[in-house]
Amino acid sequence: MLSLISEPRAKSRLFSVCHKRQCLHQNRCNCACTGELKQPFKDELPTRQAQLSTLQDTEEFDVLVVGGGATGSGCALDAVTRNLKTALVERNDFSSGTSSRSTKLIHGGVRYLQKAIMKLDYEQYMMVKEALHERSNLLDIAPHLSAPLPIMLPVYKWWQLPYYWAGIKMYDLVAGGQCLKSSYVLSKNKALELFPMLKKDKLVGAIVYYDGQHNDARMNLAIALTAARHGAAIANYTEVVHLLKKTDAGTGKEKVCGARCRDVITGNEFDVRAKCVINATGPFTDSLRKMDDGKNTNICQPSAGVHIVIPGYYSPDNMGLLDPATSDGRVIFFLPWEKMTIAGTTDTPTDITAHPIPREEDINFILNEVRNYLSPDVEVRRGDVLAAWSGIRPLVTDPNSKDTQSICRNHIVNVSDSGLVTIAGGKWTTYRSMAEETLDAAVAAHRLGGGPSKTVGLVLEGGQDWSPTLYIRLVQDYGLENEVAQHLAATYGGKAFDVAKMARVTGKRWPIVGNRLVSEFPYIESEVRYAVKEYACTAIDVIARRTRLGFLNVQAADEALPRIVDIMGKMLDWSDKKRTVPSPHSSEELEAAKKFLYLEMGYRSRSEQLTGTTEITLDTQEVANSVLIDRYTNRFHKFDKDSKGFITTVDVQRVLQNISVQIDENALHEILNEVDLNKNGQVELNEFLQLMSAVKKGQVSDSRLAILMKTAEESLDLRGPVTVDRSGGGV
């Protein structure tokens, strides 16, 4: 059957408590549907400062969760809906780590099912069944952020067709009544009709099955905000300095009773006391465990998974692709997402870091695997990579494992001698059941009371008032563009109206409101203002997690940053309103966000593609003839009339005026800055030739300066307009 994800292994003996679920709520229903849960902040979320005050002023919480990823946020939501006094702290932003860097799938785990059948392993069978149950629940509770996605498995050998079909059909059967849609077999012609980019040579057919897809960072945020609505005190950019302990009067042993925390933004330190502390820090699990006991050995081994984003024309709008056996035995998904295409992932050992960087070899590995499945007519270019990121999986190690692919992807709950509850391992799909098991363990270990979990069926932030036609009301009631309205409805659900109310008038006939941050994407300025209400504290929070611009196109995100920083600066008092010069804080924000894009989102790769060689190498014959070099040099000199050896915005503006074309000066600066490698405000001949060499080799695609200069050269006789819209703009 399919080799989709890493194999689970036996439960680690390092844990003292292991909660195994043997049923899926067959004997009881404690869902949210059994009664109305209180939402003290239903109408208005408390500010971050108010949340910090609650953390400091509350005498003692029942539960303090450390970690604001999917699992930690899920723990906070589970706890607060059990009527437990709940706090959550996250040292960075909610979903800033692994939870925002996934493949964006909500899946059950086909390979686990293979192991269950081949080895008659009932535990793994139940794990798949539980994951499929959680998949169904997640699609129900956040319908605006998630949806079923058909995924095609192309088959190139006749014997594989019945083999794969049997495995996929069993996947449907295990899901039972929660099967999203039944899988089916396609002929070669039908497969090519649905996925025309597919390589047709030796193709015998395909199988299509369904899993879920979601906006992972927004889903994580929705979980955290739902917990806040129900009364949990949550704070991002609040780190644990050390754990607080007290001596138990009965046993004489030290017990964890809270944490010393520090507001990362202000540096202010304070104590948060709690009956129970839950460690849900993902890859950083061992750091908190060693705060509890320095003798603890590591139980998590990090594994890096790299993904790339390429233009949407590489895949159909609503059909993914699965490569079940890559050249090195790994799995590659090729999925439409947010009108782009995601490809990934890799699985390599890595060091634990808060700022993982995608490696060039991983990017090229993914591109090569994609080439193997796409038609030779489709040129897969390195320059088409719009963004790339690396996420660190919090895998739980077996001490006997030799590589990360044999590491357990399942989760285990541990309660230490001092009472610290740790949830380690797991995957996105099962965050809710993981949180439930963790709280069950915490309640039992600390006698917290509060009743059973109520999170099955509990609708998340934005899901209550969402409908598939909600965007139409946004268009009709507010005068938003259709694309923008659809985006707001799919991102904020019922809360989209709050975002629309904050939108400013455009001054145009249409749209009436909603100024875009960048022209190619439906993100508007009011989302930045609303992001502050959703606890966004930095520009990175906005481009990476409140919107997904940084994950979709780093060049577009870079262009949007000045406006984002300006809006946030006014709301968060980063700049003196009496001054026109940005404050040092604003400048720091801009530089930090640019560094994030450069290192963590793959922007650095673009510069490397331009500077990877010290000489211009078009190809051997072309260099010998010097035809192209002469052509590009002549093109350059048409702009460099004074023979300075470089061109500036003034030179480009002069040529454009001759052909009656006007471009905003700021936009022109951005266009030249893309190619200005030494950042001296001018593009030199060597830089231009290096650009054209990279374009010729496919390392850079659709450079706006290259397109502008070529079109301007052709238009000097006034034959037509110059087009400078970005068409890809790869990294």
XYZ file of C-alpha atoms in Angstrom:
731
model
C 0.000 0.000 0.000
C 0.958 3.625 0.057
C 4.006 4.864 1.882
C 2.585 8.172 3.093
C 4.127 9.008 6.427
C 6.692 7.832 8.918
C 6.085 4.494 10.576
C 5.014 4.405 14.215
C 6.949 2.274 16.633
C 6.229 0.856 20.018
C 5.456 3.282 22.819
C 8.632 4.646 24.407
C 9.534 3.254 27.820
C 10.668 6.728 28.828
C 7.082 7.580 29.700
C 5.415 6.778 32.977
C 1.855 7.343 31.764
C 0.475 6.293 28.392
C -3.213 6.928 27.712
C -4.508 4.676 24.927
C -7.893 5.447 23.448
C -9.864 2.295 22.811
C -13.058 3.950 21.655
C -14.265 7.008 19.840
C -16.963 8.296 22.182
C -19.149 5.223 21.588
C -20.304 5.006 25.190
C -20.722 8.665 26.038
C -21.326 12.005 24.412
C -19.743 14.971 26.101
C -19.725 17.063 22.970
C -20.326 20.774 22.845
C -23.769 19.990 21.464
C -24.969 18.671 24.862
C -25.182 22.159 26.355
C -24.434 25.825 25.836
C -20.921 26.752 26.903
C -20.304 30.153 28.411
C -18.353 32.677 26.353
C -17.518 35.661 28.561
C -15.752 37.372 25.649
C -18.148 36.480 22.852
C -18.491 40.044 21.592
C -15.010 41.454 22.119
C -11.674 39.772 22.791
C -9.623 41.157 25.679
C -6.521 43.032 24.583
C -3.120 41.439 24.978
C -2.372 43.827 27.850
C -5.587 42.767 29.563
C -4.591 39.131 29.148
C -1.170 39.815 30.670
C -2.835 41.564 33.604
C -5.046 38.528 34.162
C -2.000 36.252 34.124
C -0.273 38.413 36.722
C -3.259 39.169 38.943
C -4.868 35.713 39.163
C -3.931 34.061 42.442
C -3.824 30.560 40.977
C -4.935 28.927 37.748
C -6.056 25.336 37.502
C -4.010 24.805 34.334
C -1.084 26.675 32.766
C -0.298 25.532 29.222
C 3.153 26.321 27.858
C 3.136 26.426 24.057
C 0.759 28.108 21.604
C 0.891 25.665 18.709
C -2.035 23.483 17.680
C -1.630 21.048 20.573
C -1.062 23.712 23.232
C -3.984 25.816 22.011
C -6.090 22.658 21.901
C -5.154 21.904 25.518
C -6.161 25.408 26.574
C -9.514 25.093 24.784
C -10.181 21.673 26.264
C -9.321 22.900 29.757
C -11.342 26.104 29.711
C -14.438 24.323 28.351
C -14.201 21.931 31.310
C -14.677 25.013 33.499
C -11.054 24.957 34.596
C -9.326 28.282 35.192
C -6.901 28.254 32.272
C -3.802 30.162 31.164
C -1.573 29.763 28.112
C 1.787 31.373 27.332
C 3.731 31.216 24.068
C 7.244 32.644 23.755
C 6.752 33.603 20.096
C 3.464 33.981 18.224
C 0.629 31.481 18.120
C 1.446 28.897 15.419
C 4.864 30.423 14.795
C 6.544 27.019 14.774
C 5.643 23.646 13.315
C 1.890 24.240 13.249
C 2.124 26.896 10.501
C 4.647 24.989 8.361
C 2.752 21.805 7.570
C 1.645 20.283 4.258
C -1.805 21.834 4.975
C -3.459 18.387 4.987
C -5.930 16.937 7.475
C -5.393 13.225 6.972
C -5.907 9.869 8.640
C -2.667 8.094 7.758
C -2.829 5.503 5.001
C 0.525 3.950 5.864
C -0.540 3.372 9.461
C -3.424 1.379 8.017
C -0.996 -0.647 5.932
C 0.987 -1.553 9.059
C -2.187 -2.421 10.927
C -3.295 -4.842 8.210
C 0.082 -6.355 7.394
C 0.991 -6.930 11.057
C -2.528 -7.418 12.443
C -1.809 -4.466 14.754
C -5.045 -3.424 16.448
C -3.479 -0.389 18.118
C -2.430 1.110 14.793
C -5.827 0.320 13.329
C -7.423 2.304 16.153
C -4.943 5.115 15.605
C -6.059 5.415 11.962
C -9.717 5.187 12.950
C -9.236 7.922 15.544
C -7.396 10.148 13.047
C -10.215 9.733 10.530
C -12.725 10.636 13.240
C -10.688 13.744 14.086
C -10.432 14.620 10.394
C -14.214 14.619 10.138
C -14.610 16.652 13.330
C -12.081 19.272 12.235
C -13.814 19.760 8.895
C -17.111 20.232 10.780
C -15.941 22.697 13.424
C -14.030 25.012 11.046
C -15.841 24.809 7.689
C -14.473 28.166 6.553
C -10.853 27.111 7.031
C -11.028 23.534 5.759
C -12.508 21.450 2.966
C -12.200 17.988 1.392
C -9.526 17.743 -1.304
C -9.327 15.045 -4.002
C -5.791 13.670 -4.348
C -4.708 11.754 -7.431
C -2.356 8.808 -7.270
C -1.028 8.238 -10.822
C -0.259 4.609 -11.654
C 2.426 3.653 -14.176
C 2.415 -0.153 -13.793
C -0.635 -2.348 -14.364
C -0.066 -4.522 -11.309
C -0.073 -1.459 -9.033
C -3.597 -0.475 -10.009
C -5.457 -3.191 -8.031
C -2.844 -3.042 -5.263
C -3.244 0.681 -4.634
C -6.996 0.524 -5.194
C -7.389 -2.106 -2.456
C -5.417 0.002 0.009
C -7.301 3.213 -0.740
C -10.672 1.464 -0.626
C -9.797 0.045 2.796
C -9.055 3.630 3.885
C -12.623 4.533 2.894
C -14.046 1.545 4.758
C -12.220 2.366 7.996
C -13.603 5.914 7.824
C -17.093 4.416 7.586
C -19.801 7.021 7.826
C -17.117 9.704 8.150
C -15.680 8.983 4.705
C -15.470 12.349 2.959
C -16.159 10.979 -0.533
C -15.666 7.552 -2.010
C -12.392 6.934 -3.853
C -12.492 5.954 -7.517
C -10.362 4.707 -10.412
C -9.658 6.760 -13.534
C -8.646 5.705 -16.999
C -5.516 7.227 -18.517
C -7.522 9.664 -20.646
C -9.736 10.774 -17.756
C -6.707 11.247 -15.482
C -5.079 13.483 -18.093
C -8.325 15.394 -18.528
C -8.462 16.182 -14.796
C -4.702 16.707 -14.415
C -3.434 17.794 -17.850
C 0.068 18.597 -16.537
C 0.627 14.917 -15.694
C 3.280 12.898 -17.507
C 1.382 10.603 -19.878
C 4.228 8.315 -20.960
C 3.530 4.785 -19.577
C 0.571 6.076 -17.538
C -2.029 3.297 -17.165
C -4.555 5.093 -14.970
C -4.994 6.783 -11.612
C -6.798 6.493 -8.302
C -8.405 9.465 -6.605
C -9.083 9.540 -2.874
C -10.114 12.310 -0.481
C -8.485 13.877 2.541
C -8.943 17.287 4.133
C -7.026 20.509 3.541
C -6.857 23.609 5.729
C -5.171 26.925 6.401
C -2.977 25.642 9.221
C -1.846 28.898 10.853
C -5.348 30.387 10.775
C -6.738 27.115 12.154
C -4.262 27.251 15.038
C -5.192 30.864 15.688
C -8.901 29.991 15.599
C -8.350 27.375 18.323
C -6.449 29.858 20.510
C -9.011 32.638 19.992
C -11.868 30.255 20.771
C -10.154 29.428 24.065
C -9.852 33.167 24.771
C -13.555 33.686 23.974
C -14.379 31.071 26.598
C -12.267 32.804 29.231
C -8.740 31.435 28.925
C -5.980 33.959 29.617
C -3.661 33.584 26.619
C -0.569 35.622 25.779
C 1.888 35.345 22.933
C 5.455 36.658 23.195
C 5.500 35.489 26.801
C 8.242 33.016 27.616
C 8.862 30.751 30.599
C 12.069 31.709 32.412
C 11.915 28.843 34.905
C 9.359 26.626 36.603
C 8.062 27.397 40.075
C 8.117 24.596 42.632
C 6.943 23.997 46.174
C 7.403 21.149 48.624
C 4.427 18.835 48.972
C 3.499 18.658 52.651
C 2.375 15.045 52.403
C 5.256 13.505 50.457
C 8.044 15.991 51.031
C 8.731 16.067 47.267
C 8.974 19.157 45.114
C 5.980 19.804 42.890
C 5.645 22.166 39.942
C 3.260 24.967 40.892
C 3.596 27.465 38.042
C 6.179 29.353 36.039
C 8.187 32.532 36.095
C 7.292 34.294 32.847
C 8.711 37.200 30.897
C 6.928 39.495 28.473
C 9.316 39.311 25.513
C 8.195 42.724 24.235
C 8.647 44.739 27.437
C 11.023 42.517 29.411
C 8.671 42.556 32.399
C 8.831 39.366 34.508
C 6.047 37.921 36.659
C 4.888 34.663 38.241
C 1.945 32.613 36.983
C 0.845 30.076 39.563
C -1.140 26.996 38.627
C -2.131 23.646 40.085
C -0.963 21.964 36.904
C 1.550 22.950 34.208
C 1.269 21.348 30.757
C 4.306 21.175 28.482
C 3.068 21.443 24.877
C 6.141 22.993 23.298
C 6.541 20.699 20.273
C 10.194 20.394 19.207
C 11.214 22.255 22.380
C 9.645 19.645 24.656
C 12.960 18.648 26.181
C 13.879 22.230 27.120
C 10.943 22.469 29.528
C 11.439 18.908 30.760
C 14.996 19.807 31.703
C 13.758 22.906 33.518
C 11.775 20.424 35.589
C 14.661 17.981 36.048
C 18.090 18.591 34.558
C 18.759 14.843 34.507
C 15.980 14.146 32.021
C 17.185 12.690 28.726
C 15.907 13.915 25.375
C 12.751 12.223 24.135
C 12.246 14.298 20.964
C 14.375 14.050 17.863
C 13.728 16.838 15.373
C 13.043 16.149 11.723
C 12.932 18.910 9.115
C 10.286 18.987 6.414
C 10.792 21.463 3.558
C 7.982 22.706 1.307
C 8.038 24.985 -1.704
C 5.346 27.133 -3.306
C 5.199 27.476 -7.074
C 2.636 29.228 -9.314
C -0.895 27.885 -9.436
C -0.651 26.925 -13.105
C 1.423 23.879 -12.120
C -1.681 22.082 -10.783
C -5.447 22.045 -11.338
C -7.495 24.274 -9.034
C -9.037 21.377 -7.112
C -6.914 18.266 -7.514
C -3.790 17.273 -5.614
C -1.157 14.736 -6.603
C 0.646 12.120 -4.516
C 3.998 10.548 -5.331
C 3.990 7.525 -2.980
C 7.578 6.449 -3.658
C 10.175 9.084 -4.476
C 13.710 8.314 -5.597
C 14.848 7.978 -1.980
C 11.675 6.381 -0.599
C 10.066 9.525 0.731
C 6.645 10.924 -0.144
C 5.869 14.072 -2.111
C 2.510 15.841 -2.135
C 1.724 18.281 -4.916
C -1.303 20.300 -3.834
C -3.287 23.382 -4.833
C -3.481 25.844 -1.938
C -4.572 29.473 -1.824
C -4.458 29.603 -5.665
C -0.827 28.494 -5.625
C 0.750 25.032 -5.625
C 2.523 23.482 -2.640
C 5.076 20.707 -3.122
C 6.700 18.771 -0.302
C 7.855 17.415 1.973
C 11.328 16.201 2.900
C 12.254 14.313 6.058
C 15.795 14.888 7.304
C 17.402 15.053 10.765
C 17.997 18.597 11.962
C 19.000 20.685 14.932
C 16.298 22.273 17.051
C 15.940 25.955 16.248
C 13.201 28.551 16.414
C 14.192 29.758 12.933
C 14.591 26.803 10.547
C 15.941 27.623 7.098
C 15.051 25.705 3.909
C 18.122 24.162 2.316
C 18.816 24.545 -1.384
C 19.400 20.793 -1.776
C 15.933 20.089 -0.360
C 14.345 22.617 -2.710
C 16.062 21.008 -5.681
C 15.114 17.515 -4.493
C 11.440 18.488 -4.486
C 11.717 20.137 -7.901
C 13.342 17.023 -9.358
C 10.600 14.784 -7.979
C 7.956 17.107 -9.385
C 9.639 16.917 -12.802
C 9.337 13.118 -12.710
C 5.541 13.319 -12.588
C 4.821 16.268 -14.853
C 4.724 16.340 -18.621
C 8.002 17.202 -20.385
C 6.049 20.065 -21.952
C 5.906 21.690 -18.500
C 9.287 23.218 -17.721
C 9.755 23.074 -13.950
C 12.046 26.039 -13.285
C 13.988 26.802 -10.139
C 13.050 30.428 -10.665
C 9.367 29.607 -10.260
C 9.779 28.902 -6.549
C 7.849 31.753 -4.938
C 8.497 30.760 -1.330
C 10.121 27.919 0.580
C 10.055 27.001 4.237
C 11.218 24.356 6.660
C 9.173 23.040 9.559
C 10.517 20.964 12.446
C 8.410 17.922 13.257
C 8.221 17.088 16.981
C 8.874 13.371 16.576
C 9.219 11.116 19.604
C 12.269 8.903 19.313
C 12.666 5.246 19.989
C 16.160 4.889 21.522
C 16.820 2.038 19.092
C 15.837 3.956 15.941
C 18.585 4.660 13.397
C 16.897 7.362 11.339
C 14.010 9.776 11.575
C 11.807 7.768 9.226
C 11.421 5.071 11.887
C 10.388 7.556 14.545
C 6.924 7.387 16.045
C 4.483 9.945 14.687
C 1.988 9.036 17.408
C 1.768 10.877 20.724
C 2.263 9.905 24.332
C 1.410 11.748 27.546
C 3.867 11.800 30.447
C 3.388 12.992 34.027
C 6.700 13.567 35.801
C 7.393 12.964 39.490
C 7.008 16.699 40.092
C 3.647 16.788 38.313
C 4.702 18.387 34.983
C 2.400 17.023 32.274
C 4.082 16.625 28.885
C 2.366 15.942 25.578
C 4.923 14.890 22.945
C 4.728 13.806 19.319
C 1.526 13.561 17.311
C 0.312 15.328 14.202
C -1.994 18.193 13.233
C -5.074 16.071 12.541
C -5.266 14.628 16.047
C -4.527 17.801 18.019
C -7.986 17.710 19.667
C -7.847 14.103 20.861
C -4.270 14.681 22.029
C -5.467 17.653 24.069
C -8.322 15.612 25.528
C -5.967 12.820 26.619
C -3.562 15.354 28.087
C -6.287 17.005 30.143
C -7.600 13.631 31.253
C -4.115 12.846 32.555
C -3.796 16.291 34.176
C -7.191 16.041 35.870
C -6.366 12.595 37.226
C -2.851 13.487 38.401
C -3.809 16.804 40.038
C -7.426 16.091 41.043
C -8.674 19.124 39.151
C -12.287 18.113 38.600
C -14.102 19.981 35.862
C -15.791 17.088 34.121
C -15.135 15.425 30.759
C -14.001 17.014 27.498
C -16.535 19.038 25.539
C -14.564 19.849 22.398
C -16.063 17.332 19.965
C -18.324 19.433 17.763
C -17.267 22.713 19.388
C -17.254 25.195 16.505
C -14.113 27.313 16.271
C -13.716 31.069 15.843
C -15.496 32.255 12.713
C -17.281 29.005 11.985
C -20.574 29.796 13.714
C -22.010 32.208 11.152
C -20.190 30.989 8.061
C -21.962 29.781 4.938
C -20.679 29.063 1.414
C -22.490 32.170 0.162
C -21.349 34.546 2.908
C -18.979 36.314 0.517
C -21.937 37.517 -1.571
C -23.228 39.538 1.369
C -19.775 41.067 1.789
C -19.811 42.197 -1.836
C -23.366 43.511 -1.649
C -23.213 45.152 1.779
C -19.730 46.659 1.701
C -18.715 46.995 -1.940
C -15.728 44.669 -1.726
C -14.157 43.017 -4.753
C -15.458 39.515 -5.349
C -12.030 37.935 -4.887
C -11.406 39.886 -1.689
C -14.827 38.941 -0.313
C -14.220 35.263 -1.003
C -10.849 35.464 0.710
C -12.266 37.200 3.800
C -15.083 34.652 4.111
C -12.647 31.737 3.778
C -10.208 33.237 6.287
C -12.384 34.792 8.982
C -15.723 33.063 8.494
C -18.478 34.953 10.294
C -15.900 37.429 11.603
C -15.294 38.654 8.034
C -17.900 41.356 8.591
C -15.761 42.803 11.395
C -12.822 43.003 8.989
C -14.991 44.576 6.282
C -16.243 47.238 8.705
C -12.644 48.327 9.286
C -11.916 48.668 5.549
C -11.274 52.178 4.246
C -12.886 53.783 1.202
C -10.764 53.344 -1.931
C -11.880 56.523 -3.691
C -12.618 54.472 -6.799
C -15.899 53.633 -8.466
C -15.201 49.969 -7.651
C -14.355 48.490 -5.274
C -15.886 50.942 -2.828
C -13.803 49.751 0.143
C -10.790 47.499 0.600
C -7.345 48.751 -0.434
C -5.112 45.823 -1.313
C -1.686 45.450 0.265
C -0.340 44.133 -3.064
C -2.175 43.989 -6.342
C -1.942 40.243 -7.030
C -3.310 39.026 -3.696
C -6.687 39.662 -2.040
C -5.203 40.782 1.300
C -6.431 44.245 2.273
C -5.219 46.884 4.710
C -8.054 46.382 7.194
C -6.735 42.859 7.833
C -3.632 44.429 9.360
C -5.809 46.457 11.723
C -7.869 43.398 12.591
C -4.684 41.366 13.099
C -3.772 43.605 16.034
C -7.089 42.640 17.641
C -6.047 39.020 17.067
C -2.885 39.641 19.130
C -0.503 40.299 16.240
C 2.516 42.088 17.729
C 4.955 42.176 14.811
C 4.896 42.564 11.051
C 5.997 38.921 10.805
C 2.808 37.890 12.597
C 0.819 39.575 9.829
C 2.671 38.328 6.747
C 3.159 34.785 8.058
C 0.160 33.875 10.203
C -2.704 36.422 10.151
C -2.351 36.528 6.365
C -0.301 33.897 4.513
C 1.413 36.296 2.133
C 4.917 35.369 3.282
C 4.204 31.687 2.631
C 2.759 32.363 -0.821
C 5.125 34.891 -2.378
C 8.052 36.390 -0.484
C 8.612 39.116 -3.036
C 5.024 40.321 -2.721
C 5.303 40.128 1.077
C 8.462 42.218 0.963
C 6.663 44.877 -1.055
C 3.732 44.941 1.376
C 5.922 45.328 4.469
C 6.316 49.135 4.537
C 2.536 49.638 4.494
C 1.998 46.903 7.083
C 4.605 48.410 9.408
C 3.076 51.867 8.933
C -0.420 50.663 9.882
C 0.777 48.626 12.855
C 3.065 51.409 14.014
C 0.128 53.796 14.322
C -2.008 51.243 16.166
C 0.732 50.080 18.518
C 2.427 53.474 18.989
C 5.652 52.447 17.293
C 6.049 55.922 15.800
C 5.573 59.464 17.049
C 2.470 60.787 15.292
C 4.050 64.248 15.192
C 7.004 62.968 13.174
C 7.077 61.947 9.548
C 10.233 59.859 9.959
C 9.601 56.258 11.126
C 10.688 55.521 14.661
C 13.590 53.142 15.427
C 10.987 50.529 16.436
C 9.355 50.706 13.012
C 12.733 50.375 11.324
C 13.565 47.397 13.524
C 10.233 45.795 12.645
C 10.868 46.252 8.954
C 14.363 44.792 9.176
C 13.210 41.838 11.304
C 10.454 41.007 8.829
C 12.827 41.281 5.861
C 15.268 38.982 7.640
C 12.448 36.484 8.233
C 11.572 36.491 4.528
C 15.213 36.323 3.513
C 16.188 33.375 5.703
C 13.072 31.422 6.698
C 10.851 31.932 3.647
C 13.444 31.369 0.944
C 14.064 34.928 -0.274
C 17.792 34.356 0.155
C 17.659 31.749 -2.600
C 16.823 34.380 -5.204
C 20.023 36.295 -4.541
C 21.944 33.024 -4.586
C 20.510 32.211 -7.998
C 21.824 35.525 -9.302
C 25.216 35.367 -7.607
C 25.875 31.630 -7.700
C 28.511 32.059 -10.412
C 31.105 34.753 -10.900
C 30.878 34.739 -14.667
C 28.085 34.994 -17.181
C 27.288 31.542 -18.566
C 24.482 31.566 -21.101
C 25.634 28.413 -22.859
C 28.856 27.356 -24.563
C 27.819 28.090 -28.130
C 26.090 31.341 -27.208
C 29.081 32.606 -25.284
C 31.363 31.721 -28.175
C 29.252 33.654 -30.604
C 28.572 36.435 -28.074
C 25.198 36.898 -29.766
C 23.071 37.076 -26.665
C 25.634 38.950 -24.597
C 25.864 41.588 -27.326
C 22.085 41.775 -27.514
C 21.710 42.219 -23.749
C 24.569 44.733 -23.630
C 22.961 46.802 -26.380
C 19.653 46.679 -24.524
C 21.380 47.934 -21.386
C 23.064 50.819 -23.245
C 19.712 52.012 -24.609
C 18.939 52.903 -20.992
C 22.475 53.965 -20.070
C 22.656 56.831 -22.574
C 25.537 58.516 -20.726
C 27.684 55.345 -20.780
C 28.074 55.430 -16.989
C 28.199 51.649 -16.738
C 25.055 51.562 -14.608
C 21.408 52.619 -14.738
C 19.201 54.251 -12.119
C 15.501 54.961 -11.829
C 16.120 58.263 -13.629
C 17.470 56.431 -16.678
C 14.523 54.040 -16.773
C 11.995 56.860 -16.291
C 13.542 58.776 -19.211
C 13.083 55.824 -21.586
C 9.567 55.160 -20.355
C 8.598 58.804 -20.906
C 9.773 58.502 -24.508
C 7.276 55.719 -25.068
C 4.520 57.469 -23.056
C 4.534 55.059 -20.124
C 4.267 56.130 -16.497
C 5.289 54.028 -13.502
C 5.082 55.075 -9.870
C 8.541 56.025 -8.607
C 8.278 53.762 -5.558
C 7.320 50.830 -7.781
C 10.283 51.560 -10.024
C 12.633 51.601 -7.045
C 11.279 48.172 -6.046
C 11.825 46.810 -9.562
C 15.455 47.926 -9.664
C 16.064 46.803 -6.095
C 15.222 43.224 -7.109
C 18.340 43.178 -9.298
C 20.592 45.594 -7.384
C 22.726 42.888 -5.761
C 25.165 45.179 -3.968
C 22.346 47.522 -2.890
C 24.037 50.723 -4.041
C 20.914 52.160 -5.676
C 21.945 51.377 -9.234
C 22.029 48.383 -11.583
C 25.404 47.838 -13.188
C 26.006 46.115 -16.522
C 27.414 43.005 -14.858
C 24.377 42.762 -12.600
C 22.066 43.043 -15.600
C 23.969 40.372 -17.540
C 23.927 38.133 -14.458
C 20.158 38.595 -14.288
C 19.704 37.685 -17.950
C 21.935 34.629 -17.506
C 19.792 33.467 -14.575
C 16.584 34.110 -16.541
C 17.952 32.168 -19.511
C 18.807 29.169 -17.296
C 15.425 29.237 -15.550
C 16.929 30.111 -12.172
C 14.915 33.345 -12.084
C 11.534 33.583 -13.777
C 9.673 36.626 -15.008
C 11.928 39.327 -13.576
C 10.052 42.590 -13.842
C 13.167 44.545 -14.826
C 14.037 42.037 -17.561
C 10.475 42.160 -18.918
C 10.314 45.958 -18.671
C 13.616 46.544 -20.476
C 12.854 44.027 -23.205
C 9.386 45.444 -23.836
C 10.628 49.032 -23.680
C 13.293 48.220 -26.255
C 10.634 46.802 -28.560
C 8.337 49.756 -27.904
C 10.726 52.605 -28.570
C 8.983 53.006 -31.903
C 5.694 53.454 -29.964
C 4.305 50.115 -31.042
C 2.716 49.236 -27.711
C 2.584 49.660 -23.925
C 5.034 48.283 -21.400
C 3.777 45.561 -19.053
C 5.470 45.368 -15.673
C 3.038 43.286 -13.631
C 4.782 40.472 -11.804
C 4.028 37.072 -13.340
C 5.566 34.713 -10.839
C 8.561 36.559 -9.450
C 10.263 33.455 -8.163
C 12.792 33.125 -5.403
